[in-house]
CSV table of C-alpha atoms in Angstrom, one decimal:
chain,number,residue,atom,x,y,z
A,141,MET,CA,55.5,175.2,112.2
A,142,THR,CA,56.8,174.2,108.8
A,143,GLU,CA,57.0,177.8,107.1
A,144,GLU,CA,56.0,181.4,108.0
A,145,PRO,CA,52.6,182.9,106.7
A,146,ALA,CA,53.4,186.4,104.9
A,147,LYS,CA,52.9,189.3,106.8
A,148,LEU,CA,49.8,190.4,106.7
A,149,PRO,CA,47.9,193.9,106.1
A,150,ARG,CA,45.8,195.8,109.4
A,151,LEU,CA,42.8,195.5,107.4
A,152,THR,CA,40.5,193.5,109.1
A,153,LEU,CA,43.4,191.8,110.6
A,154,ALA,CA,42.0,190.0,113.0
A,155,ARG,CA,40.3,188.2,111.3
A,156,GLN,CA,42.5,187.1,108.7
A,157,ILE,CA,44.0,185.4,111.6
A,158,ARG,CA,41.4,183.4,112.6
A,159,ASP,CA,40.9,181.8,109.3
A,160,SER,CA,44.5,181.3,108.6
A,161,LEU,CA,44.6,179.7,112.1
A,162,VAL,CA,41.6,178.0,111.9
A,163,ALA,CA,43.3,176.6,108.1
A,164,GLY,CA,46.4,175.4,110.4
A,165,ILE,CA,43.4,173.4,113.3
A,166,VAL,CA,41.7,171.6,110.5
A,167,SER,CA,44.2,170.6,108.0
A,168,GLY,CA,45.9,168.7,110.9
A,169,HIS,CA,49.0,171.8,111.4
A,170,PHE,CA,47.6,172.9,115.1
A,171,GLY,CA,46.7,169.1,116.8
A,172,PRO,CA,44.6,169.0,119.0
A,173,GLY,CA,45.8,170.0,122.7
A,174,GLU,CA,48.0,172.4,121.3
A,175,ARG,CA,48.9,175.4,123.1
A,176,LEU,CA,48.3,178.6,121.1
A,177,VAL,CA,50.5,181.3,122.6
A,178,GLU,CA,49.3,184.8,121.9
A,179,THR,CA,52.8,186.5,121.5
A,180,ARG,CA,54.0,183.7,118.9
A,181,LEU,CA,51.7,183.8,116.9
A,182,ALA,CA,52.1,187.6,117.0
A,183,ALA,CA,55.8,187.5,116.2
A,184,THR,CA,55.1,185.0,113.3
A,185,TYR,CA,52.4,187.1,111.6
A,186,GLY,CA,53.8,190.5,112.2
A,187,THR,CA,51.5,192.1,114.3
A,188,SER,CA,50.6,193.1,117.8
A,189,GLN,CA,49.2,190.9,120.1
A,190,ALA,CA,45.3,192.0,119.9
A,191,PRO,CA,44.4,190.8,116.5
A,192,VAL,CA,45.4,188.3,117.4
A,193,ARG,CA,43.5,187.6,121.3
A,194,GLU,CA,40.3,188.6,118.4
A,195,ALA,CA,41.4,185.6,116.1
A,196,LEU,CA,40.9,183.5,119.0
A,197,ARG,CA,37.9,184.4,120.7
A,198,GLU,CA,36.7,183.7,117.3
A,199,LEU,CA,38.4,180.9,117.6
A,200,GLU,CA,36.5,180.0,120.9
A,201,ALA,CA,32.8,180.8,120.2
A,202,MET,CA,33.1,178.2,117.2
A,203,ARG,CA,34.6,175.3,119.1
A,204,LEU,CA,37.5,175.1,117.7
A,205,VAL,CA,39.8,176.1,120.9
A,206,GLU,CA,38.9,176.1,124.7
A,207,THR,CA,40.8,178.7,127.1
A,208,GLN,CA,42.0,177.0,130.1
A,209,PRO,CA,42.5,179.8,133.5
A,210,ARG,CA,46.2,180.4,133.0
A,211,ARG,CA,47.3,177.9,130.9
A,212,GLY,CA,46.4,179.4,128.3
A,213,THR,CA,44.2,178.6,124.7
A,214,PHE,CA,44.6,175.1,123.4
A,215,VAL,CA,43.1,173.4,119.9
A,216,ARG,CA,39.7,171.4,120.9
A,217,PRO,CA,39.5,167.2,120.2
A,218,PHE,CA,37.0,166.0,118.4
A,219,VAL,CA,37.5,169.1,116.0
A,220,GLN,CA,35.2,167.2,112.9
A,221,GLU,CA,32.3,166.3,115.4
A,222,THR,CA,31.9,170.2,116.8
A,223,LEU,CA,31.6,170.8,112.4
A,224,ARG,CA,28.9,168.1,111.8
A,225,GLU,CA,27.1,168.7,115.0
A,226,SER,CA,26.5,172.3,113.8
A,227,TYR,CA,25.4,171.5,110.0
A,228,VAL,CA,22.5,169.0,112.0
A,229,VAL,CA,21.3,171.3,113.9
A,230,ARG,CA,21.7,174.0,110.9
A,231,ALA,CA,19.8,171.8,108.8
A,232,ALA,CA,16.3,171.9,110.9
A,233,LEU,CA,17.0,175.6,111.3
A,234,GLU,CA,17.6,176.2,107.8
A,235,GLU,CA,14.9,173.9,106.4
A,236,THR,CA,12.5,175.5,108.8
A,237,ALA,CA,13.1,179.1,107.5
A,238,THR,CA,12.2,178.0,104.1
A,239,ARG,CA,9.2,176.4,105.1
A,240,LEU,CA,8.3,179.3,107.3
A,241,THR,CA,9.6,181.5,104.5
A,242,LEU,CA,7.3,179.4,101.6
A,243,LEU,CA,4.3,180.0,103.7
A,244,ALA,CA,4.2,183.2,104.2
A,245,GLY,CA,4.9,184.4,100.9
A,246,THR,CA,7.9,186.6,101.5
A,247,VAL,CA,10.7,184.4,99.3
A,248,PRO,CA,13.8,187.8,97.8
A,249,VAL,CA,13.4,185.9,94.9
A,250,GLU,CA,15.3,189.0,93.6
A,251,ALA,CA,18.6,188.8,95.5
A,252,ILE,CA,18.9,184.7,96.2
A,253,ARG,CA,19.2,184.9,92.3
A,254,ALA,CA,22.2,187.5,92.4
A,255,ASP,CA,23.3,185.4,95.2
A,256,VAL,CA,23.5,182.3,92.9
A,257,ALA,CA,24.9,184.3,90.1
A,258,ALA,CA,27.3,185.5,92.4
A,259,MET,CA,28.3,182.4,93.6
A,260,ARG,CA,29.0,181.5,89.6
A,261,ALA,CA,31.5,184.5,88.8
A,262,ALA,CA,33.1,183.1,92.1
A,263,ALA,CA,32.9,179.4,91.0
A,264,GLU,CA,34.9,180.7,87.4
A,265,SER,CA,37.2,182.6,89.0
A,266,GLY,CA,38.4,180.7,91.7
A,267,ASP,CA,37.3,183.0,94.5
A,268,ARG,CA,36.2,180.3,98.0
A,269,GLU,CA,35.9,184.2,99.3
A,270,ALA,CA,33.5,185.4,97.4
A,271,SER,CA,31.7,182.2,97.3
A,272,ALA,CA,31.4,181.7,101.2
A,273,ARG,CA,29.9,186.0,101.4
A,274,ALA,CA,26.9,184.7,98.6
A,275,SER,CA,26.6,180.7,100.0
A,276,VAL,CA,25.8,183.0,103.6
A,277,SER,CA,24.2,186.3,102.0
A,278,PHE,CA,22.0,183.7,100.1
A,279,HIS,CA,20.8,181.3,102.9
A,280,ARG,CA,20.3,184.5,105.6
A,281,ARG,CA,18.1,185.9,103.6
A,282,ILE,CA,15.7,183.2,103.7
A,283,VAL,CA,16.4,182.1,107.1
A,284,GLU,CA,15.8,186.9,107.9
A,285,ALA,CA,12.5,186.2,105.3
A,286,ALA,CA,10.7,183.5,107.6
A,287,ARG,CA,10.0,186.8,110.5
A,288,ASN,CA,11.2,184.2,113.1
A,289,GLU,CA,13.4,185.7,115.7
A,290,LEU,CA,14.4,183.0,118.1
A,291,LEU,CA,15.1,180.9,114.9
A,292,LYS,CA,17.6,183.7,113.6
A,293,LEU,CA,19.0,184.1,117.0
A,294,THR,CA,19.9,180.9,117.5
A,295,TRP,CA,21.0,180.2,113.8
A,296,GLU,CA,23.5,183.6,114.3
A,297,SER,CA,24.4,181.8,116.7
A,298,LEU,CA,25.7,179.0,114.8
A,299,GLN,CA,29.1,181.2,113.2
A,300,ILE,CA,27.6,181.0,110.0
A,301,GLU,CA,30.3,182.3,108.3
A,302,ALA,CA,33.4,181.3,110.1
A,303,ARG,CA,31.9,177.3,110.3
A,304,THR,CA,31.7,177.8,106.2
A,305,SER,CA,35.4,179.2,106.1
A,306,VAL,CA,36.3,175.5,107.7
A,307,THR,CA,33.6,173.8,105.4
A,308,MET,CA,35.2,175.4,102.6
A,309,VAL,CA,38.8,174.1,104.1
A,310,ALA,CA,38.6,170.9,106.2
A,311,ALA,CA,36.0,169.6,102.8
A,312,GLU,CA,37.9,171.5,99.9
A,313,VAL,CA,34.2,172.2,98.3
A,314,ASP,CA,34.1,172.4,94.7
A,315,LEU,CA,33.1,176.2,94.2
A,316,HIS,CA,30.8,174.6,90.9
A,317,ASP,CA,29.3,172.0,93.0
A,318,ILE,CA,28.1,175.1,95.9
A,319,VAL,CA,26.7,177.1,92.4
A,320,GLN,CA,24.4,173.3,91.5
A,321,ASP,CA,24.1,172.9,95.1
A,322,HIS,CA,21.9,176.4,95.3
A,323,ALA,CA,20.7,176.6,92.0
A,324,GLU,CA,18.5,173.7,92.7
A,325,LEU,CA,16.7,175.0,95.9
A,326,LEU,CA,16.4,178.3,94.2
A,327,ALA,CA,14.7,176.6,91.2
A,328,ALA,CA,12.3,174.0,94.0
A,329,ILE,CA,11.7,178.0,95.4
A,330,GLU,CA,11.1,179.5,92.7
A,331,ASP,CA,8.2,177.1,91.6
A,332,GLY,CA,6.9,177.0,94.7
A,333,ASP,CA,6.9,173.6,95.8
A,334,LEU,CA,6.8,173.7,99.7
A,335,GLU,CA,8.0,169.9,99.8
A,336,VAL,CA,10.9,169.8,97.2
A,337,ALA,CA,11.9,173.6,99.0
A,338,CYS,CA,12.3,172.1,102.4
A,339,ARG,CA,13.5,169.2,101.6
A,340,HIS,CA,16.6,170.4,99.3
A,341,ALA,CA,17.3,173.3,102.6
A,342,ARG,CA,17.5,170.1,104.8
A,343,ASP,CA,19.7,168.3,102.8
A,344,HIS,CA,21.3,170.3,101.2
A,345,GLN,CA,23.0,171.1,105.1
A,346,TRP,CA,22.9,167.5,106.3
A,347,HIS,CA,25.4,166.6,103.7
A,348,TYR,CA,27.8,169.0,105.2
A,349,ALA,CA,27.6,166.4,108.4
A,350,ASP,CA,30.1,163.9,106.8
A,351,LEU,CA,27.6,161.1,108.9
A,352,PRO,CA,27.2,157.9,107.8
A,353,HIS,CA,23.5,158.3,107.1
A,354,ASP,CA,21.4,161.3,105.1
A,355,ALA,CA,18.2,162.9,106.1
A,356,HIS,CA,15.8,160.2,105.3
A,357,GLY,CA,18.0,157.5,107.0
A,358,ARG,CA,19.6,156.0,104.0
A,359,ILE,CA,22.9,154.9,104.1
A,360,ARG,CA,25.5,157.2,102.4
A,361,ASP,CA,27.4,155.0,99.5
A,362,SER,CA,31.0,155.7,101.5
A,363,ALA,CA,29.1,154.5,104.0
A,364,ALA,CA,27.8,151.8,102.7
A,365,GLY,CA,31.6,150.4,101.3
């Protein structure tokens, strides 16, 4: 490790350790196959092993690390591939949730407007964590408004908050682009245009899958080159 992170406050310590490790894994600071030793990490962060252990469990749920019996916890290979796969699945789930919500007339318009406003404020202040929270809140409201428990459970199983945080680091997302994307989706939903709104919901997530083609089978400009 190049330098020691600053010691963290006790509040949400496991979450902060997790986010720090996510950044290290995505940036390549911790390479594929590298062992993450609880005692060493605890010393680095100036804490006990308990929050480190909790953070590592969350990383395992995110499929960023794997624990091998009697050997320890190691950074998984193909981290980027796992992120891509999750966004393809999420695109399908959120397109369906948007369709169900619009058909049922259960769109929480005022609440998602407030989420977009929160994203705009976060972009102005450069607050990535606040932007991520507002983005997750926006999509969760639509998923919950779909009133399909299996869809909701499947969506939650993707560890949406954690993967959003990973993407913020991995893709170096422009916070103003996040505002624009959600504002366009909000406008389509407010207009009541079912197919346009569903397409926005799908394409919004598919974009982060970073595949050579988009959700419509068209070759991306970056891949065409």
